[in-house]
Short mmCIF file of C-alpha atoms and ligand atoms in Angstrom, two decimals:
data_model
loop_
_atom_site.label_atom_id
_atom_site.label_comp_id
_atom_site.label_asym_id
_atom_site.label_seq_id
_atom_site.Cartn_x
_atom_site.Cartn_y
_atom_site.Cartn_z
CA MET A 1 -16.22 67.25 16.57
CA LYS A 2 -13.51 66.63 13.91
CA LYS A 3 -12.89 69.28 11.42
CA SER A 4 -13.75 67.06 8.55
CA GLU A 5 -16.95 66.06 9.62
CA ILE A 6 -20.14 66.67 7.75
CA PRO A 7 -23.28 66.62 10.32
CA ASP A 8 -26.61 65.63 8.96
CA PRO A 9 -29.02 68.51 9.88
CA PHE A 10 -31.87 66.75 8.54
CA ALA A 11 -32.07 63.52 10.73
CA ALA A 12 -34.82 64.81 13.11
CA GLN A 13 -37.22 65.94 10.43
CA ARG A 14 -36.45 62.94 8.16
CA SER A 15 -37.73 60.66 11.03
CA LYS A 16 -40.47 62.82 12.39
CA CYS A 17 -42.21 63.46 9.21
CA GLY A 18 -40.06 62.93 6.05
CA TYR A 19 -40.12 66.34 4.45
CA GLU A 20 -39.86 69.95 4.94
CA THR A 21 -41.20 73.00 3.01
CA ILE A 22 -38.76 76.07 2.44
CA ASP A 23 -39.21 79.23 0.43
CA ASP A 24 -37.09 80.16 -2.56
CA GLN A 25 -37.96 83.40 -4.34
CA ASN A 26 -41.59 82.87 -3.69
CA ASP A 27 -41.53 79.61 -5.43
CA PRO A 28 -41.49 77.02 -2.42
CA VAL A 29 -40.07 73.64 -2.49
CA THR A 30 -40.77 70.39 -0.37
CA MET A 31 -37.57 68.77 0.42
CA LEU A 32 -37.94 64.93 0.80
CA LEU A 33 -35.86 63.59 3.09
CA ARG A 34 -36.16 59.90 3.02
CA HIS A 35 -34.14 57.66 0.74
CA LYS A 36 -37.23 55.52 -0.21
CA ASP A 37 -39.31 58.89 -1.17
CA VAL A 38 -36.37 60.25 -3.00
CA ARG A 39 -35.60 57.25 -5.20
CA LYS A 40 -39.21 56.72 -5.97
CA THR A 41 -39.83 60.37 -6.79
CA ALA A 42 -36.56 60.65 -8.99
CA HIS A 43 -37.81 57.52 -10.75
CA ASN A 44 -41.47 58.87 -11.55
CA TYR A 45 -40.69 61.53 -14.08
CA LYS A 46 -44.12 61.78 -15.34
CA THR A 47 -45.66 63.24 -11.93
CA PHE A 48 -42.35 64.58 -10.99
CA THR A 49 -40.71 66.50 -14.07
CA SER A 50 -37.55 68.13 -14.80
CA GLU A 51 -38.86 69.44 -18.10
CA THR A 52 -40.34 72.77 -17.02
CA ILE A 53 -39.11 76.39 -17.49
CA PRO A 54 -35.14 76.33 -17.70
CA GLY A 55 -33.96 76.89 -14.40
CA ARG A 56 -37.01 76.08 -12.30
CA ILE A 57 -35.76 72.55 -10.86
CA VAL A 58 -32.57 74.08 -9.69
CA VAL A 59 -32.63 75.16 -6.22
CA PRO A 60 -31.90 78.18 -5.66
CA SER A 61 -34.12 78.69 -8.80
CA GLU A 62 -32.42 79.99 -11.85
CA VAL A 63 -35.52 81.14 -13.76
CA ASN A 64 -34.50 84.55 -13.60
CA ILE A 65 -30.91 84.16 -14.70
CA ARG A 66 -31.03 81.82 -17.64
CA ASP A 67 -32.91 80.69 -20.59
CA THR A 68 -31.04 78.02 -22.00
CA ARG A 69 -32.43 74.60 -21.21
CA GLN A 70 -29.72 72.41 -19.93
CA ILE A 71 -29.66 69.12 -21.81
CA PRO A 72 -30.39 65.97 -20.95
CA PHE A 73 -30.82 67.56 -17.61
CA GLU A 74 -34.03 69.28 -18.32
CA VAL A 75 -35.67 67.10 -20.61
CA ASP A 76 -37.64 63.86 -19.62
CA PRO A 77 -38.20 60.46 -21.30
CA PRO A 78 -38.45 59.61 -23.93
CA LYS A 79 -36.36 62.48 -25.41
CA HIS A 80 -34.00 62.40 -22.80
CA GLY A 81 -32.94 58.94 -23.50
CA ALA A 82 -32.23 60.07 -27.01
CA TYR A 83 -30.03 62.83 -26.08
CA ARG A 84 -28.37 60.35 -23.34
CA SER A 85 -27.79 58.09 -26.21
CA VAL A 86 -25.78 60.64 -28.29
CA LEU A 87 -23.84 61.56 -25.12
CA GLU A 88 -23.42 58.34 -23.52
CA ALA A 89 -20.28 57.21 -25.38
CA TRP A 90 -18.41 60.23 -25.14
CA PHE A 91 -19.24 60.86 -21.48
CA LYS A 92 -18.04 57.17 -20.63
CA ARG A 93 -14.59 57.86 -22.09
CA PRO A 94 -13.03 58.07 -18.58
CA ILE A 95 -13.40 54.12 -18.56
CA ASN A 96 -10.48 53.95 -21.18
CA ALA A 97 -6.96 53.32 -19.67
CA ASP A 98 -5.26 56.52 -21.88
CA TYR A 99 -8.00 58.81 -20.62
CA GLN A 100 -6.99 57.56 -16.80
CA GLU A 101 -3.33 57.72 -17.62
CA ALA A 102 -3.62 61.41 -18.64
CA LEU A 103 -5.90 62.10 -15.59
CA THR A 104 -3.09 60.30 -13.36
CA THR A 105 -0.54 62.78 -14.88
CA ILE A 106 -2.84 65.64 -13.85
CA VAL A 107 -3.41 64.52 -10.30
CA SER A 108 0.12 63.48 -9.66
CA SER A 109 1.88 66.54 -10.68
CA ILE A 110 -0.32 68.62 -8.86
CA ILE A 111 0.12 66.64 -5.65
CA GLU A 112 4.04 66.72 -6.18
CA GLU A 113 3.44 70.73 -6.58
CA MET A 114 1.71 71.12 -3.53
CA LEU A 115 4.22 68.73 -1.60
CA ALA A 116 6.75 71.17 -1.98
CA LYS A 117 4.74 74.29 -0.41
CA GLU A 118 4.86 74.95 3.18
CA SER A 119 1.03 75.51 3.11
CA LEU A 120 -1.70 75.58 0.64
CA GLU A 121 -5.30 76.85 0.39
CA VAL A 122 -6.93 73.75 -0.82
CA VAL A 123 -9.96 75.19 -2.73
CA ASN A 124 -8.23 77.60 -4.85
CA GLU A 125 -4.98 76.14 -5.25
CA PHE A 126 -5.85 72.59 -5.47
CA ALA A 127 -9.32 71.64 -5.94
CA LEU A 128 -10.29 74.38 -8.68
CA PRO A 129 -7.07 73.86 -10.74
CA LEU A 130 -7.52 70.00 -10.32
CA GLN A 131 -11.21 70.24 -11.54
CA SER A 132 -10.43 72.49 -14.34
CA ARG A 133 -7.43 70.65 -15.66
CA ALA A 134 -9.14 67.36 -15.48
CA LEU A 135 -12.36 69.07 -17.34
CA THR A 136 -9.86 69.78 -20.64
CA LEU A 137 -9.77 65.74 -20.87
CA LEU A 138 -13.55 65.35 -20.43
CA LEU A 139 -14.10 68.14 -23.25
CA ASN A 140 -10.88 67.07 -25.21
CA THR A 141 -9.53 70.52 -25.21
CA PRO A 142 -6.27 72.06 -24.87
CA PHE A 143 -4.67 71.89 -21.61
CA LYS A 144 -3.99 75.63 -21.58
CA GLU A 145 -7.96 75.98 -21.74
CA SER A 146 -8.01 75.21 -17.78
CA GLU A 147 -6.29 78.45 -16.97
CA ILE A 148 -9.33 80.47 -18.35
CA TRP A 149 -11.79 78.34 -16.17
CA ILE A 150 -9.33 78.69 -13.25
CA SER A 151 -9.50 82.28 -13.62
CA TRP A 152 -13.33 82.49 -13.16
CA GLY A 153 -12.97 81.39 -9.65
CA THR A 154 -14.86 78.65 -7.74
CA HIS A 155 -18.36 79.80 -8.56
CA VAL A 156 -19.51 80.32 -12.05
CA PHE A 157 -22.95 80.78 -10.82
CA ARG A 158 -22.71 81.87 -7.37
CA SER A 159 -20.78 84.20 -5.36
CA GLU A 160 -19.71 84.37 -1.61
CA GLY A 161 -23.04 84.44 0.52
CA GLU A 162 -24.95 85.24 -2.57
CA ALA A 163 -27.39 82.58 -4.00
CA LEU A 164 -27.15 83.67 -7.54
CA ASP A 165 -24.92 85.96 -9.58
CA ALA A 166 -26.15 86.61 -13.29
CA ASP A 167 -23.05 88.32 -14.37
CA LYS A 168 -21.02 85.43 -13.82
CA ALA A 169 -23.26 82.95 -15.38
CA ILE A 170 -22.84 85.61 -18.52
CA VAL A 171 -19.21 85.07 -18.39
CA LEU A 172 -19.59 81.26 -19.04
CA TYR A 173 -22.48 81.39 -21.55
CA ASP A 174 -20.45 84.07 -23.63
CA TYR A 175 -17.59 81.71 -23.59
CA ILE A 176 -19.49 78.69 -24.49
CA ASP A 177 -21.06 80.61 -27.46
CA ARG A 178 -17.59 81.43 -28.67
CA GLU A 179 -16.25 78.13 -28.54
CA LEU A 180 -19.35 76.71 -30.30
CA ASP A 181 -19.00 79.52 -33.14
CA ARG A 182 -15.37 78.31 -33.56
CA ALA A 183 -16.22 74.56 -33.41
CA ILE A 184 -18.71 75.34 -36.47
CA ALA A 185 -16.38 77.19 -38.35
CA ASN A 186 -13.10 75.23 -37.68
CA PRO A 187 -14.38 71.55 -36.24
CA SER A 188 -11.78 69.52 -34.37
CA ASP A 189 -11.85 66.49 -32.24
CA ASP A 190 -13.39 68.48 -28.99
CA LEU A 191 -16.79 67.87 -27.38
CA TYR A 192 -18.20 71.30 -28.76
CA SER A 193 -17.16 70.08 -32.51
CA VAL A 194 -18.70 66.35 -31.80
CA LEU A 195 -21.85 67.80 -30.42
CA MET A 196 -22.24 69.93 -33.37
CA GLN A 197 -21.87 67.14 -35.84
CA SER A 198 -24.09 64.78 -33.77
CA ASP A 199 -27.38 63.34 -35.29
CA PHE A 200 -30.36 63.48 -33.13
CA ASP A 201 -33.83 62.85 -34.29
CA GLY A 202 -32.96 62.75 -37.80
CA ARG A 203 -31.00 65.71 -37.74
CA LYS A 204 -28.23 67.76 -36.47
CA LEU A 205 -28.02 68.83 -32.68
CA THR A 206 -28.74 72.72 -32.94
CA LYS A 207 -26.22 75.21 -31.39
CA GLU A 208 -29.00 76.10 -28.57
CA GLU A 209 -28.93 72.13 -27.65
CA ALA A 210 -25.11 71.99 -27.89
CA LYS A 211 -24.96 74.92 -25.54
CA GLY A 212 -27.33 73.38 -23.28
CA VAL A 213 -24.92 70.35 -22.83
CA MET A 214 -21.84 72.50 -22.33
CA VAL A 215 -23.43 74.73 -19.76
CA LEU A 216 -24.63 71.42 -17.93
CA THR A 217 -20.96 70.06 -18.45
CA PHE A 218 -19.46 73.15 -16.89
CA ALA A 219 -21.55 74.19 -14.14
CA GLY A 220 -22.70 70.66 -12.81
CA GLY A 221 -19.18 69.53 -12.58
CA ARG A 222 -17.70 72.63 -11.01
CA ASP A 223 -18.80 73.28 -7.36
CA THR A 224 -19.53 69.35 -6.89
CA VAL A 225 -16.09 68.02 -7.87
CA ILE A 226 -14.24 70.83 -5.96
CA ASN A 227 -16.62 69.95 -2.91
CA ALA A 228 -15.65 66.38 -3.33
CA VAL A 229 -11.81 66.76 -3.60
CA THR A 230 -11.73 69.35 -0.94
CA ASN A 231 -13.80 67.12 1.45
CA ALA A 232 -11.35 64.21 0.98
CA ILE A 233 -8.49 66.15 1.83
CA ALA A 234 -10.26 67.32 4.98
CA TYR A 235 -11.16 63.75 5.80
CA PHE A 236 -7.63 62.42 5.48
CA ALA A 237 -6.28 65.12 7.61
CA ASP A 238 -8.24 63.90 10.58
CA HIS A 239 -7.65 60.20 9.27
CA PRO A 240 -4.20 59.60 8.30
CA GLU A 241 -4.71 55.86 9.43
CA SER A 242 -7.30 55.82 6.54
CA LEU A 243 -4.48 56.91 4.12
CA GLU A 244 -2.42 53.94 5.54
CA ARG A 245 -4.95 51.71 5.12
CA LEU A 246 -5.79 52.52 1.57
CA ARG A 247 -1.86 52.46 0.82
CA LYS A 248 -2.02 48.60 2.14
CA GLU A 249 -5.33 47.77 0.70
CA PRO A 250 -5.68 49.58 -2.60
CA GLU A 251 -8.42 46.94 -3.68
CA ILE A 252 -10.76 48.94 -1.45
CA ILE A 253 -10.53 52.38 -3.11
CA THR A 254 -13.44 51.89 -5.04
CA ASN A 255 -15.74 51.28 -2.13
CA ALA A 256 -13.85 54.27 -0.34
CA VAL A 257 -14.83 56.80 -3.21
CA GLU A 258 -18.43 55.70 -3.23
CA GLU A 259 -18.44 56.19 0.80
CA MET A 260 -17.12 59.41 0.55
CA ILE A 261 -19.64 60.38 -2.27
CA ARG A 262 -22.14 59.22 0.04
CA TYR A 263 -20.84 60.82 3.13
CA PHE A 264 -20.05 64.10 1.35
CA SER A 265 -23.16 64.22 -1.14
CA PRO A 266 -21.54 67.03 -2.98
CA LEU A 267 -25.01 68.12 -4.17
CA THR A 268 -27.73 68.66 -1.60
CA HIS A 269 -30.54 68.39 -3.46
CA MET A 270 -32.26 68.71 -6.85
CA GLY A 271 -35.94 69.74 -7.51
CA ARG A 272 -38.65 68.40 -9.70
CA VAL A 273 -42.12 70.18 -10.75
CA VAL A 274 -45.36 68.20 -9.66
CA THR A 275 -47.30 67.58 -13.02
CA GLU A 276 -50.59 66.55 -11.22
CA ASN A 277 -52.19 66.54 -7.49
CA THR A 278 -50.64 63.66 -5.55
CA ILE A 279 -49.34 62.68 -2.24
CA VAL A 280 -45.57 61.94 -1.48
CA CYS A 281 -44.45 60.92 1.95
CA GLU A 282 -48.13 61.39 3.19
CA HIS A 283 -47.90 64.90 1.90
CA ALA A 284 -50.27 66.45 -0.65
CA ALA A 285 -48.21 67.97 -3.45
CA LYS A 286 -50.02 70.17 -5.62
CA ALA A 287 -49.72 70.32 -9.34
CA ASP A 288 -47.24 72.99 -10.47
CA SER A 289 -45.59 73.13 -7.17
CA ARG A 290 -41.90 71.90 -6.36
CA VAL A 291 -40.26 69.31 -4.67
CA SER A 292 -36.64 68.48 -4.06
CA LEU A 293 -35.03 65.02 -4.11
CA CYS A 294 -32.42 65.79 -0.81
CA TRP A 295 -29.47 63.54 -1.89
CA ALA A 296 -27.74 64.61 1.36
CA SER A 297 -30.56 63.36 3.88
CA ALA A 298 -31.40 60.26 1.70
CA ASN A 299 -27.45 59.11 2.02
CA ARG A 300 -27.91 59.32 5.84
CA ASP A 301 -30.90 57.53 6.27
CA GLU A 302 -30.71 55.11 9.18
CA ASN A 303 -33.19 52.64 7.69
CA VAL A 304 -30.80 51.92 4.84
CA PHE A 305 -27.30 52.61 5.95
CA GLU A 306 -25.58 51.19 9.28
CA ASN A 307 -23.61 53.67 11.10
CA PRO A 308 -24.76 56.53 8.52
CA ASN A 309 -22.62 59.43 10.02
CA GLU A 310 -19.31 57.55 9.75
CA ILE A 311 -17.17 56.80 6.91
CA VAL A 312 -16.78 53.30 6.59
CA LEU A 313 -13.81 52.91 3.82
CA ASP A 314 -14.90 49.44 2.75
CA ARG A 315 -18.71 49.70 3.04
CA LYS A 316 -19.94 46.82 0.75
CA ILE A 317 -23.67 47.39 0.04
CA ASN A 318 -24.01 51.39 -0.55
CA PRO A 319 -27.10 52.28 -2.36
CA HIS A 320 -26.31 56.00 -2.23
CA VAL A 321 -27.85 58.75 -4.20
CA GLY A 322 -24.98 60.90 -4.20
CA PHE A 323 -24.85 60.86 -8.03
CA GLY A 324 -28.41 61.21 -8.24
CA PHE A 325 -30.91 58.36 -9.16
CA SER A 326 -32.84 56.76 -12.24
CA HIS A 327 -33.04 58.53 -15.32
CA HIS A 328 -31.42 61.72 -14.60
CA ASN A 329 -28.31 60.35 -12.74
CA CYS A 330 -25.02 62.54 -12.97
CA LEU A 331 -23.89 62.71 -16.70
CA GLY A 332 -20.35 63.37 -15.33
CA ALA A 333 -20.28 60.44 -12.80
CA THR A 334 -17.90 58.42 -14.84
CA HIS A 335 -15.38 61.28 -15.12
CA ALA A 336 -15.92 62.31 -11.40
CA ARG A 337 -15.45 58.65 -10.15
CA GLN A 338 -11.97 58.47 -11.80
CA ILE A 339 -11.26 61.91 -10.56
CA MET A 340 -11.57 60.40 -6.84
CA ARG A 341 -10.55 57.03 -7.60
CA ILE A 342 -6.98 58.44 -8.72
CA LEU A 343 -6.84 61.11 -6.24
CA VAL A 344 -7.22 58.49 -3.41
CA LYS A 345 -4.92 56.07 -4.83
CA GLU A 346 -2.14 58.82 -5.57
CA PHE A 347 -2.98 60.52 -1.90
CA SER A 348 -2.41 57.22 -0.16
CA GLU A 349 0.88 56.74 -2.15
CA LYS A 350 2.25 59.74 -1.91
CA ILE A 351 0.86 61.54 1.62
CA LYS A 352 1.51 60.36 4.87
CA SER A 353 -0.59 63.04 6.78
CA ILE A 354 -1.94 66.43 6.15
CA ASP A 355 -2.04 69.38 8.84
CA ILE A 356 -5.08 71.81 8.75
CA LEU A 357 -3.99 75.27 9.61
CA ASP A 358 -7.11 77.24 9.00
CA MET A 359 -10.45 76.66 7.53
CA LYS A 360 -13.57 78.17 6.95
CA GLU A 361 -16.71 76.13 6.32
CA ASN A 362 -19.33 76.35 3.49
CA ILE A 363 -22.65 76.37 5.38
CA GLU A 364 -25.78 76.23 3.33
CA LYS A 365 -29.13 77.49 4.60
CA TRP A 366 -32.25 75.81 3.59
CA GLY A 367 -34.95 77.15 5.54
CA LYS A 368 -34.34 75.76 9.17
CA PHE A 369 -31.69 73.46 7.80
CA GLN A 370 -27.99 74.68 7.85
CA ARG A 371 -25.73 72.10 6.06
CA LYS A 372 -21.92 71.77 5.67
CA VAL A 373 -21.41 71.42 2.12
CA GLY A 374 -17.71 71.81 2.05
CA TYR A 375 -15.29 74.75 2.72
CA HIS A 376 -14.90 78.20 1.63
CA LYS A 377 -11.24 78.13 2.42
CA ILE A 378 -9.12 75.34 4.17
CA SER A 379 -5.40 75.67 4.52
CA VAL A 380 -3.35 72.70 5.24
CA LYS A 381 0.17 71.27 4.68
CA PHE A 382 0.93 68.21 2.89
CA ASN A 383 3.38 65.79 4.44
CA ALA A 384 4.85 63.28 2.31
CA THR A 385 5.03 59.57 2.59
CA THR A 386 8.93 59.55 2.02
CA GLN A 387 11.07 62.62 3.02
CA MET B 1 -14.20 27.43 -11.67
CA ALA B 2 -17.42 28.40 -13.38
CA LYS B 3 -18.33 28.76 -17.03
CA ILE B 4 -20.88 31.87 -17.30
CA THR B 5 -22.47 32.76 -20.39
CA PHE B 6 -23.54 36.46 -21.51
CA ILE B 7 -25.99 37.13 -24.06
CA THR B 8 -25.76 40.99 -25.35
CA SER B 9 -28.39 42.93 -26.64
CA ASP B 10 -26.95 42.29 -30.08
CA GLU B 11 -27.51 38.79 -29.52
CA GLN B 12 -23.77 37.93 -29.12
CA ARG B 13 -23.31 34.63 -26.79
CA ILE B 14 -20.15 34.95 -24.75
CA THR B 15 -18.89 32.47 -22.31
CA LEU B 16 -16.44 33.30 -19.89
CA GLU B 17 -14.61 31.24 -17.23
CA GLY B 18 -14.37 32.66 -13.57
CA TYR B 19 -12.60 31.90 -10.60
CA SER B 20 -13.71 34.24 -7.82
CA GLY B 21 -15.09 38.02 -7.36
CA SER B 22 -18.56 39.14 -8.77
CA VAL B 23 -19.86 38.21 -12.00
CA MET B 24 -20.17 41.83 -12.85
CA ALA B 25 -16.32 42.21 -12.35
CA LEU B 26 -15.71 39.28 -14.78
CA ALA B 27 -18.08 41.00 -17.47
CA VAL B 28 -16.43 44.36 -17.02
CA GLU B 29 -12.60 42.80 -17.48
CA ASN B 30 -13.86 41.09 -20.49
CA GLY B 31 -15.61 44.04 -22.02
CA ILE B 32 -19.16 42.58 -22.13
CA LYS B 33 -21.27 44.98 -23.60
CA GLY B 34 -23.85 46.73 -21.44
CA ILE B 35 -22.51 45.74 -18.36
CA ASP B 36 -20.43 48.76 -17.07
CA GLY B 37 -20.12 48.23 -13.15
CA ASP B 38 -19.99 52.11 -12.58
CA CYS B 39 -20.12 51.93 -8.64
CA GLY B 40 -17.72 49.02 -8.63
CA GLY B 41 -20.46 46.74 -7.02
CA VAL B 42 -21.95 48.37 -4.01
CA CYS B 43 -25.45 48.28 -5.38
CA SER B 44 -25.51 51.95 -6.32
CA CYS B 45 -25.94 52.16 -10.04
CA ALA B 46 -27.63 49.37 -11.77
CA THR B 47 -25.43 49.46 -14.65
CA CYS B 48 -24.71 45.48 -14.06
CA HIS B 49 -28.76 44.49 -14.36
CA VAL B 50 -28.97 40.83 -15.92
CA HIS B 51 -31.96 38.32 -16.60
CA VAL B 52 -31.09 35.04 -15.16
CA ALA B 53 -32.17 32.22 -17.43
CA PRO B 54 -35.29 30.89 -15.97
CA GLU B 55 -33.82 27.31 -15.70
CA ASP B 56 -31.22 28.84 -13.75
CA LEU B 57 -32.85 30.74 -10.91
CA SER B 58 -31.91 28.06 -8.71
CA LYS B 59 -28.19 28.85 -9.02
CA THR B 60 -28.14 32.10 -8.48
CA GLY B 61 -30.80 32.19 -5.20
CA GLU B 62 -32.70 35.29 -4.37
CA ALA B 63 -31.84 38.90 -4.51
CA SER B 64 -31.31 40.80 -0.95
CA GLU B 65 -34.07 43.35 0.08
CA ILE B 66 -31.67 46.09 -0.84
CA GLU B 67 -30.66 44.57 -4.31
CA ALA B 68 -34.57 44.08 -4.88
CA ASP B 69 -35.57 47.80 -3.98
CA MET B 70 -32.81 48.89 -6.47
CA LEU B 71 -34.11 46.66 -9.01
CA GLU B 72 -37.57 47.63 -8.62
CA LEU B 73 -36.73 51.20 -9.44
CA ASP B 74 -34.64 50.16 -12.70
CA ASP B 75 -36.26 50.22 -16.13
CA ASP B 76 -36.78 46.49 -17.72
CA THR B 77 -36.90 44.63 -14.50
CA ASP B 78 -38.44 41.24 -14.44
CA GLN B 79 -38.71 38.20 -12.25
CA TYR B 80 -35.35 37.14 -13.43
CA SER B 81 -33.56 40.55 -12.99
CA ARG B 82 -30.44 40.28 -10.65
CA LEU B 83 -27.69 43.01 -10.11
CA SER B 84 -24.76 41.17 -11.27
CA CYS B 85 -22.30 42.65 -8.83
CA GLN B 86 -24.25 40.92 -6.19
CA LEU B 87 -23.59 37.33 -7.42
CA GLN B 88 -20.45 36.06 -6.62
CA ILE B 89 -18.61 33.55 -8.69
CA SER B 90 -18.32 30.02 -7.30
CA GLU B 91 -18.82 26.32 -8.74
CA GLU B 92 -22.73 26.73 -7.95
CA LEU B 93 -22.91 29.27 -10.87
CA ASP B 94 -21.11 26.91 -13.48
CA GLY B 95 -23.41 26.59 -16.79
CA LEU B 96 -25.08 30.03 -15.75
CA VAL B 97 -26.76 32.15 -18.79
CA LEU B 98 -27.42 35.85 -18.16
CA ARG B 99 -29.05 38.12 -20.70
CA VAL B 100 -27.79 41.52 -20.13
CA ALA B 101 -30.37 43.87 -19.59
CA LYS B 102 -31.11 46.85 -22.27
S1 LIG C 1 -22.18 47.81 -10.34
FE1 LIG C 1 -23.31 49.36 -9.47
S2 LIG C 1 -24.93 48.03 -9.05
FE2 LIG C 1 -24.12 46.72 -9.68
#
């Protein structure tokens, strides 16, 4: 098995019955494994709601460690759409040329920096700083803020081996509170200030609502981006021929990135709470129970994807759900896509090959499933295209 | 070459000339409001949803199964709906009129 391979632990169960119930702090979750069920359930917000006790749709559940409702993540239509329309223009800024230019500078300088090293540990020395520096663009905050975020380490909510860590969450909440107070006292042109001045439903957004957006922005885009970046590097280490192909055919970079998102599925699954007794995938789902939409399994569904366990760089039709699906699809996707597109482009131009020196996989446990989602650590050496 | 007209949600009519590639790419390059093409045209995002003018259905042909499944779960879908990333520009599309979905 190649080191970068991410096996699909769900295949047998997906074809056998299509779901599996797992425990989570005495609030069990039925994981839905088939592409069709995942998409249909994601679309049907009336029966499968996101608007429940804050933290309950997350697996592992965060109900015991937070009260702040993440927005628009934990709100359903029509209110969800109203929040989304307040945020949409801001979160689409990554399509602008100047944003992409600034992001290219960030990506290319960290690659240059790492090329000079004999070896580097990708998660902490590359992916985390890159994710944090790129986030300063999304938030429109000074570049220097990224140093604080880097100092928090890879897991704001999670610590090694542990599911949840309330102390670390408090660090983030306190930080966001302070930043919002600053934005209220001295508004600037950063996201905090823009949120506090936003109109919603004939009034301004409240501080609690703005906090909900900020927590989502920080938490949702951290592990996920770090995993995507790290997995991409591991993939290129095993496939120098892909770097060469992308160098020669940059026009397939967009497809390649969508394909990586499908294959990596940086977020394994996301929950919903059932609002009425119903049937999903021939399984009786009771009101007030939880189901989850297993993006990682849906993205390997052999009924939808040919050669699902291979990265096909120029896959043309790719209805993956790596950024979720329907109303609640990822708010940060435009930003994440640009990071990945620029990263792949810069990599293909600057790097000839990558040697993996040492690694420790990050394996999640979901009931009987063990899923590799990325790496705790992976030490590599970058070799430049021109020496 | 094909002339393709887009009607945006604010009732602007914009006619563009395209030579190759997808209708989505043509729209994105020209900043047609409401067509974002987030996934770059791989049938994953539905941000390129358009309604084909009824009289032009013969020009565009039918959606593939994967495209139809995607549309079925998008809001505002009707029998004229298509994902514009799945429409390849050719002479056959000349004169096509598309209404950008909400
Ligand atoms: S551009 Fe994403 S589905 Fe058409």
